[in-house]
PDB file of C-alpha atoms and ligand atoms in Angstrom:
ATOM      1  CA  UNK A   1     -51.382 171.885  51.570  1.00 92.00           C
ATOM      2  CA  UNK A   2     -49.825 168.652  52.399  1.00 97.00           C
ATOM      3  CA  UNK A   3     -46.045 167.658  53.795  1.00 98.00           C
ATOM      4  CA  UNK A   4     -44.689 164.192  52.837  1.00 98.00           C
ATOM      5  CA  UNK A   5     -41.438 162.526  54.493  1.00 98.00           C
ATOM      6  CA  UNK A   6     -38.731 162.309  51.285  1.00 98.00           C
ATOM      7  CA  UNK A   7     -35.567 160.051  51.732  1.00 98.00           C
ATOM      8  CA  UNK A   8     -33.091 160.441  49.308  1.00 98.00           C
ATOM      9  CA  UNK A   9     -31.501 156.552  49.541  1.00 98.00           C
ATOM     10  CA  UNK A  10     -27.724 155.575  50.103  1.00 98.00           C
ATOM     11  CA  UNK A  11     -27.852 154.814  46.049  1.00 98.00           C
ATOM     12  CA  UNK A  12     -28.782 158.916  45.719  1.00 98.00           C
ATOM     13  CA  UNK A  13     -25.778 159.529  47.655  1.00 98.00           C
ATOM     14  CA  UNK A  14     -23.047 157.553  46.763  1.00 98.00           C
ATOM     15  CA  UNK A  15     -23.650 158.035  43.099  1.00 98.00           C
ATOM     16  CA  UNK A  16     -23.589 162.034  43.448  1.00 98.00           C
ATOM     17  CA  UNK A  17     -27.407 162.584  41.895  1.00 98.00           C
ATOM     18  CA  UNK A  18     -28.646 164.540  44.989  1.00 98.00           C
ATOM     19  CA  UNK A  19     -28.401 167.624  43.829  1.00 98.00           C
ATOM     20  CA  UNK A  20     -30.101 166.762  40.469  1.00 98.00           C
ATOM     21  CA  UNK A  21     -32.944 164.926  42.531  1.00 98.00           C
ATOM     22  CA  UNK A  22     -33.526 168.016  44.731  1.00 98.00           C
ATOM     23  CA  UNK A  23     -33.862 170.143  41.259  1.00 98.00           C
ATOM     24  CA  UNK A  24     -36.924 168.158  40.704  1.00 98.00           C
ATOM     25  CA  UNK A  25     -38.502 168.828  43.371  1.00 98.00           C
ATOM     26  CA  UNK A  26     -37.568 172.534  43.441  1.00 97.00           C
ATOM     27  CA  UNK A  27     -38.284 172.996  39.640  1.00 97.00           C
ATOM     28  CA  UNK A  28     -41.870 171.343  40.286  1.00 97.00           C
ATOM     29  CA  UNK A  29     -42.471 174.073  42.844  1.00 96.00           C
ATOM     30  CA  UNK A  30     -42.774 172.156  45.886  1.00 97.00           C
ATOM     31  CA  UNK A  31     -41.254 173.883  48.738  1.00 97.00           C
ATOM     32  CA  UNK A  32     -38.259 171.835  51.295  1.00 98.00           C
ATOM     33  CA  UNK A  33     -39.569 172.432  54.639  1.00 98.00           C
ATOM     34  CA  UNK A  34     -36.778 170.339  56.800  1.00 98.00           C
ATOM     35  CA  UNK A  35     -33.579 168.635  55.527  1.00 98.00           C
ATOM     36  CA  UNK A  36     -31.738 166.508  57.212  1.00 98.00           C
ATOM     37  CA  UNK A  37     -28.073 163.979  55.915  1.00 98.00           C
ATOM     38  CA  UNK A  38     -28.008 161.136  58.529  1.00 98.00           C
ATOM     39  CA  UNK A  39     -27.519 157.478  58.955  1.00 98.00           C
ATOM     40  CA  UNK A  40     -29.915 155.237  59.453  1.00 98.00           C
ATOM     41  CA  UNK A  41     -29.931 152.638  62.204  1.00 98.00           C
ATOM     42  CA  UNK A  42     -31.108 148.997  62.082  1.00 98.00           C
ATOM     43  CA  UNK A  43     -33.677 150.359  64.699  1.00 98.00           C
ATOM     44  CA  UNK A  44     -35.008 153.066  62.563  1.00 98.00           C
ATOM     45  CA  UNK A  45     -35.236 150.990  59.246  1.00 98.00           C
ATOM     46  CA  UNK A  46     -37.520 148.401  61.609  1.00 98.00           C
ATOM     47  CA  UNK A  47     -39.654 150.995  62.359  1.00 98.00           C
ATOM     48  CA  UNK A  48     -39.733 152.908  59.131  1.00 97.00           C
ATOM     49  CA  UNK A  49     -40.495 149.342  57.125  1.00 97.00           C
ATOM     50  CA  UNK A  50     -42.564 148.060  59.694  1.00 96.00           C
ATOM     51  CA  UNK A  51     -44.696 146.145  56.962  1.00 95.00           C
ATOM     52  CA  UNK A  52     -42.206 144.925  55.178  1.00 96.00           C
ATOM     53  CA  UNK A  53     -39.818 142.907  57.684  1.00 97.00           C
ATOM     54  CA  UNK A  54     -41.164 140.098  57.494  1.00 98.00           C
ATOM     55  CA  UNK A  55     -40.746 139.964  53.806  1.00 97.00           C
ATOM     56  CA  UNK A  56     -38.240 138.205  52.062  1.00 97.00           C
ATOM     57  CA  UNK A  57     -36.144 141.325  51.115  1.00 96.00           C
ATOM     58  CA  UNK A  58     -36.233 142.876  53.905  1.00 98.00           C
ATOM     59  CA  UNK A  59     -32.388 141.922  55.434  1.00 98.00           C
ATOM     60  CA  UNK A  60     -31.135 142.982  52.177  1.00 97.00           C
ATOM     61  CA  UNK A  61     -33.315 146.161  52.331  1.00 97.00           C
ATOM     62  CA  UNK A  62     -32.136 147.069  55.775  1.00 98.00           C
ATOM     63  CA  UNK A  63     -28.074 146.686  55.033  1.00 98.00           C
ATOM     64  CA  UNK A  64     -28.397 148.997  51.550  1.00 98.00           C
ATOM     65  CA  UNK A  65     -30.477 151.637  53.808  1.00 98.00           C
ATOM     66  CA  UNK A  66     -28.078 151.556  56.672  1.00 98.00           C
ATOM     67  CA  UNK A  67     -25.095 151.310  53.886  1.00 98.00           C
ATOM     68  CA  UNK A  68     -24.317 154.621  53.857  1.00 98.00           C
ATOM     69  CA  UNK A  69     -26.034 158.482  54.786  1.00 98.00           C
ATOM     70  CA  UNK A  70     -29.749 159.233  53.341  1.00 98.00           C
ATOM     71  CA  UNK A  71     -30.675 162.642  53.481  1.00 98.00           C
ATOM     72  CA  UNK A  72     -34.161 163.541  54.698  1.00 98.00           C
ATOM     73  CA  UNK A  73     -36.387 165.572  53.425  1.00 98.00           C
ATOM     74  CA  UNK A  74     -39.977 167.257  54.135  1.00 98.00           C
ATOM     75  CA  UNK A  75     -41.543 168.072  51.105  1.00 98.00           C
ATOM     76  CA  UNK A  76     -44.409 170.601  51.011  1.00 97.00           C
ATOM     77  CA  UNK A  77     -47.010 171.255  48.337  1.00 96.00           C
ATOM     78  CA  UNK A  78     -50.405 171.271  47.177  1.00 96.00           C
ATOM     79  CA  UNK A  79     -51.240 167.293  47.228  1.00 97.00           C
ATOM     80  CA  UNK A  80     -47.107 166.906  47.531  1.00 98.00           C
ATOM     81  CA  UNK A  81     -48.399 163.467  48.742  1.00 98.00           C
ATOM     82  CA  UNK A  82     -49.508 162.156  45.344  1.00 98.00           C
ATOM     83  CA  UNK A  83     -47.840 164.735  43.167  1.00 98.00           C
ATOM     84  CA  UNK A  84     -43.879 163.221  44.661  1.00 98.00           C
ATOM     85  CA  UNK A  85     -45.014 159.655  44.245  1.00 98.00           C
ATOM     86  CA  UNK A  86     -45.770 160.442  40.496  1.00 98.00           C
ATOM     87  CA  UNK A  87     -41.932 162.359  39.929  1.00 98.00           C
ATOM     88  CA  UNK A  88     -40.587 159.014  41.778  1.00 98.00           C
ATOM     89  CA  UNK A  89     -42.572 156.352  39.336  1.00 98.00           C
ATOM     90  CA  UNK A  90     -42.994 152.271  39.911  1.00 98.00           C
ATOM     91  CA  UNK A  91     -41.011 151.319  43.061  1.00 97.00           C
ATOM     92  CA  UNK A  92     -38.608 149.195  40.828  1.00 98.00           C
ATOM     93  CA  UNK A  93     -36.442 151.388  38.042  1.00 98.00           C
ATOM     94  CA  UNK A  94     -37.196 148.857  35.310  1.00 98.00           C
ATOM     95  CA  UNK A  95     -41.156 149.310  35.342  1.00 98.00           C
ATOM     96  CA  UNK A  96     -40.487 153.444  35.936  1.00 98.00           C
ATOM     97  CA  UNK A  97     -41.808 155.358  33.166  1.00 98.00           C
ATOM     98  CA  UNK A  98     -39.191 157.790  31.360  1.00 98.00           C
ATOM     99  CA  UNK A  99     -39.262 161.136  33.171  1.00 98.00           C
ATOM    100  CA  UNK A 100     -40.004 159.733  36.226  1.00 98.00           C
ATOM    101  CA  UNK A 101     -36.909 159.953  38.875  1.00 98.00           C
ATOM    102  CA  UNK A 102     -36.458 156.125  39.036  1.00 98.00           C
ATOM    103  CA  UNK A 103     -37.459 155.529  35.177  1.00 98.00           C
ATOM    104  CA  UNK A 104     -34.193 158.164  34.434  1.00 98.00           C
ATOM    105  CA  UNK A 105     -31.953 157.116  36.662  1.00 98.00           C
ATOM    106  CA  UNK A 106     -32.568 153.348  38.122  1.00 98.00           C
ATOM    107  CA  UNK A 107     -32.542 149.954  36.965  1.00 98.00           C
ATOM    108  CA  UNK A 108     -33.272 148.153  40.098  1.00 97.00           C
ATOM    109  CA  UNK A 109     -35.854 147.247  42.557  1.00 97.00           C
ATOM    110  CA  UNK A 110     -34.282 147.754  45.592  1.00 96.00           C
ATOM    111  CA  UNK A 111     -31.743 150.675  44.542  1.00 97.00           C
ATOM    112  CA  UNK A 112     -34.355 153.282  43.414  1.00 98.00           C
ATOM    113  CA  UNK A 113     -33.244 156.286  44.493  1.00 98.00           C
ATOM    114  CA  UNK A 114     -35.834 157.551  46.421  1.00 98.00           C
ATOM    115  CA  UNK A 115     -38.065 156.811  48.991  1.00 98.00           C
ATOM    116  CA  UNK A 116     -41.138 158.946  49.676  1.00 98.00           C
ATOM    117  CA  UNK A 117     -44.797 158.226  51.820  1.00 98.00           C
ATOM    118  CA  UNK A 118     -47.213 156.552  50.367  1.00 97.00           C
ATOM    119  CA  UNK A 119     -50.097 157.881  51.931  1.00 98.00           C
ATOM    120  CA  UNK A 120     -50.833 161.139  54.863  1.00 98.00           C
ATOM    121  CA  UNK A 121     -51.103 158.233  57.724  1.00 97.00           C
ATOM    122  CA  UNK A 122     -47.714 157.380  56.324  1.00 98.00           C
ATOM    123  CA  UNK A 123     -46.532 161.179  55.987  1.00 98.00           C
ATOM    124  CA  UNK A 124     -47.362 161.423  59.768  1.00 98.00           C
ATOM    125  CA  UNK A 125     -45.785 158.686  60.720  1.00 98.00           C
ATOM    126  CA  UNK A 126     -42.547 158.793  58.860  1.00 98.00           C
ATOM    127  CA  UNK A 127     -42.161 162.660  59.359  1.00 98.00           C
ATOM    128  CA  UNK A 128     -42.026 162.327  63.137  1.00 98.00           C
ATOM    129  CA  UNK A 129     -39.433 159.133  62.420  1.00 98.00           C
ATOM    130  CA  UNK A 130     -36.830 161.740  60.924  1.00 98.00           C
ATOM    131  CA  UNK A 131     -37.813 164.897  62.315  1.00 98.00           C
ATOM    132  CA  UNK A 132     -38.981 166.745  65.987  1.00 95.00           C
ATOM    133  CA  UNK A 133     -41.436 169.249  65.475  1.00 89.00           C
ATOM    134  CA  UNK A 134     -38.846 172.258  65.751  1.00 94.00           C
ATOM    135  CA  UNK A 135     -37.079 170.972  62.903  1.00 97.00           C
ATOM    136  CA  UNK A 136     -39.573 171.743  60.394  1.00 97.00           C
ATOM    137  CA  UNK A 137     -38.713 175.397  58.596  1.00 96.00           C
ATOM    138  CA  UNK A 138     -42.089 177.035  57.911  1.00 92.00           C
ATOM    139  CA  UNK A 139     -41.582 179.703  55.224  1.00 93.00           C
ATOM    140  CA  UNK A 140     -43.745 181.334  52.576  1.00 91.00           C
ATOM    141  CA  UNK A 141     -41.650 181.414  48.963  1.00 90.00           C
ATOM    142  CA  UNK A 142     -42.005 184.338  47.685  1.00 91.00           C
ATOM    143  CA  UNK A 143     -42.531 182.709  43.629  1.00 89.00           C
ATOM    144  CA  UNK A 144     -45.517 181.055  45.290  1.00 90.00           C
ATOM    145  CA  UNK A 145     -47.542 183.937  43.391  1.00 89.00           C
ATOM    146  CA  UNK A 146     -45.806 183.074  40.335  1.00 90.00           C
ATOM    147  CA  UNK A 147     -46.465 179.214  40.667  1.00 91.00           C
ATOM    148  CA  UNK A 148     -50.542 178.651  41.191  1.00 91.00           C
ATOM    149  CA  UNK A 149     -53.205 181.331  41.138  1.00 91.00           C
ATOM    150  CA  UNK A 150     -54.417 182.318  44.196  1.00 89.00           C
ATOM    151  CA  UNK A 151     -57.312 180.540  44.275  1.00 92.00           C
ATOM    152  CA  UNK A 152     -55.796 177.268  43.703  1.00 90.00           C
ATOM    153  CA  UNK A 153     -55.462 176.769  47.501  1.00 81.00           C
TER     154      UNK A 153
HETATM  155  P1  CMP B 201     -39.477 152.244  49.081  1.00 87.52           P
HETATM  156  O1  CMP B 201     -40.394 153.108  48.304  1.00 87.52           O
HETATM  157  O2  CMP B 201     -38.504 152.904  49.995  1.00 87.52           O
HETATM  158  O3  CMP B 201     -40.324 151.189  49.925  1.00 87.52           O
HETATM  159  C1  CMP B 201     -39.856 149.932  50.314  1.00 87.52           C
HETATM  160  C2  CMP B 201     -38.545 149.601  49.660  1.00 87.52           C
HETATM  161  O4  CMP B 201     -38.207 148.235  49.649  1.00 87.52           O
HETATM  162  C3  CMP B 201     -38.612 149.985  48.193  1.00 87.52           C
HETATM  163  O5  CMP B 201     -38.625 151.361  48.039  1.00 87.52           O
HETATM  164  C4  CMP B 201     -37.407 149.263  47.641  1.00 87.52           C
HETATM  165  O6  CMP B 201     -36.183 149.935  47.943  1.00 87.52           O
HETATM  166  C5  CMP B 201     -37.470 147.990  48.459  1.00 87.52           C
HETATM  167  N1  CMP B 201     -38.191 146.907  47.762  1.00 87.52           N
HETATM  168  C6  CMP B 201     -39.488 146.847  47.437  1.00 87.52           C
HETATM  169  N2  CMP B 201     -39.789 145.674  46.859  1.00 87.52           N
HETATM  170  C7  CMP B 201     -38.631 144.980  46.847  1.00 87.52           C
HETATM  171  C8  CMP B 201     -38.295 143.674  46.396  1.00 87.52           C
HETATM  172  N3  CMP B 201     -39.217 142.866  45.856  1.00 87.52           N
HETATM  173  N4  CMP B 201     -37.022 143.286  46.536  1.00 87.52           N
HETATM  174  C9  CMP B 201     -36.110 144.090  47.099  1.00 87.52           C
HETATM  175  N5  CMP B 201     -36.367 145.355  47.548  1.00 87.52           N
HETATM  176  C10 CMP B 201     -37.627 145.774  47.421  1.00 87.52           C
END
């Protein structure tokens, strides 16, 4: 079982698709753990893009993710890692395959919807960025039965 840091972007928000975005998840049977709508500071985008602020884009990056509240998510399945990164697509909406969040519903690089860890040093990281430990909502759902056989982990 894995847990993987989901932000649901300023773009998410202010065009009303988090509600459809969250169906994804919840239709793919992945279970929402912690949620969280917040702003985020200059200070937290630094630390959350630590390898990209030296890059070009990232001033532009940091005023769209401090434009307005993300809400944050931790996102629990089997290999939730890899299996969210797949429902999200290419980072930029034009490359996104159809059915993918971004290939449905962006056209832009920066403005893709969506952010979610790229990796479980990343998970680790970025979960502890949004979250304190008694934040997190440990639960068994009771389709789990219904969603994998038991011996699928
Ligand atoms: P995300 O998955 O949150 O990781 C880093 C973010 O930087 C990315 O999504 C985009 O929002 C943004 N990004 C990545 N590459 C570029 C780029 N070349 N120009 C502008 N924004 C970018």
């Amino acid at each position: 079982m894995q847990r993987t840091l989901v932000l649901l972007k300023p773009d998410c928000v202010q065009r009303r698709l988090m509600g459809r975005i969250i169906s994804r998840f919840e239709d793919k049977g992945l279970n929402i753990i912690a949620m969280k709508l917040m702003r985020v500071t200059p200070e937290l985008s630094r630390k959350h893009y630590a390898e990209h602020v030296d890059k070009p884009f990232y001033p532009s990056l940091e005023e769209f993710i401090t434009s307005a509240p993300v809400l944050a998510m931790v996102v629990e399945g089997l290999e939730a890692i890899t299996v969210v990164r797949d429902m999200l697509g290419a980072t930029s909406g034009l490359k996104a395959a159809s059915g993918t969040i971004r290939g449905d519903f962006s056209s832009s690089r920066q403005m893709n919807l969506v952010h979610a860890s790229d990796g479980e040093e990343a998970a680790e990281r970025e979960q502890t960025l949004y979250f304190g430990a008694g934040e997190l909502c440990d639960y068994e759902p009771v389709a789990t039965e219904f969603l994998r056989a038991a011996d699928e982990g």
